[in-house]
Amino acid sequence: PIAARTAASMSPKAIERYSALFHAMLDRGVYLPPSAYEGCFLSLAHTGADIEQLARAMREALATIQ
């Protein structure tokens, strides 16, 4: 069965990990939604350089919080 993707199904640990990711990305100049319950989207307004910065920041951030 497919698990429901609702706020109720998120564990406290998952929320804590998102908080760490949020702050690690913020330290790198990438602004994610502050809540683990929100989504974010890319658009045609984002350039290739923006995507590269996001990918680099995500790699760095994930390496620091694991």
Short mmCIF file of C-alpha atoms in Angstrom, two decimals, residues 29-54:
data_model
loop_
_atom_site.label_atom_id
_atom_site.label_comp_id
_atom_site.label_asym_id
_atom_site.label_seq_id
_atom_site.Cartn_x
_atom_site.Cartn_y
_atom_site.Cartn_z
CA GLY A 29 22.20 31.40 0.49
CA VAL A 30 19.40 29.06 -0.57
CA TYR A 31 16.00 29.84 0.89
CA LEU A 32 13.79 26.76 1.33
CA PRO A 33 10.32 26.85 2.86
CA PRO A 34 10.74 27.10 6.63
CA SER A 35 8.24 24.31 7.33
CA ALA A 36 8.72 20.64 6.51
CA TYR A 37 5.08 20.65 5.43
CA GLU A 38 5.57 23.10 2.56
CA GLY A 39 6.78 22.49 -0.97
CA CYS A 40 9.07 24.48 -3.21
CA PHE A 41 9.20 24.69 -6.96
CA LEU A 42 11.60 25.58 -9.75
CA SER A 43 10.42 27.76 -12.59
CA LEU A 44 11.63 29.07 -15.92
CA ALA A 45 12.80 32.16 -14.02
CA HIS A 46 15.62 30.05 -12.54
CA THR A 47 18.77 30.00 -14.63
CA GLY A 48 21.21 27.17 -15.15
CA ALA A 49 23.52 28.93 -12.71
CA ASP A 50 20.71 28.98 -10.12
CA ILE A 51 20.24 25.23 -10.51
CA GLU A 52 23.98 24.61 -10.22
CA GLN A 53 24.11 26.74 -7.04
CA LEU A 54 21.16 24.77 -5.61
#
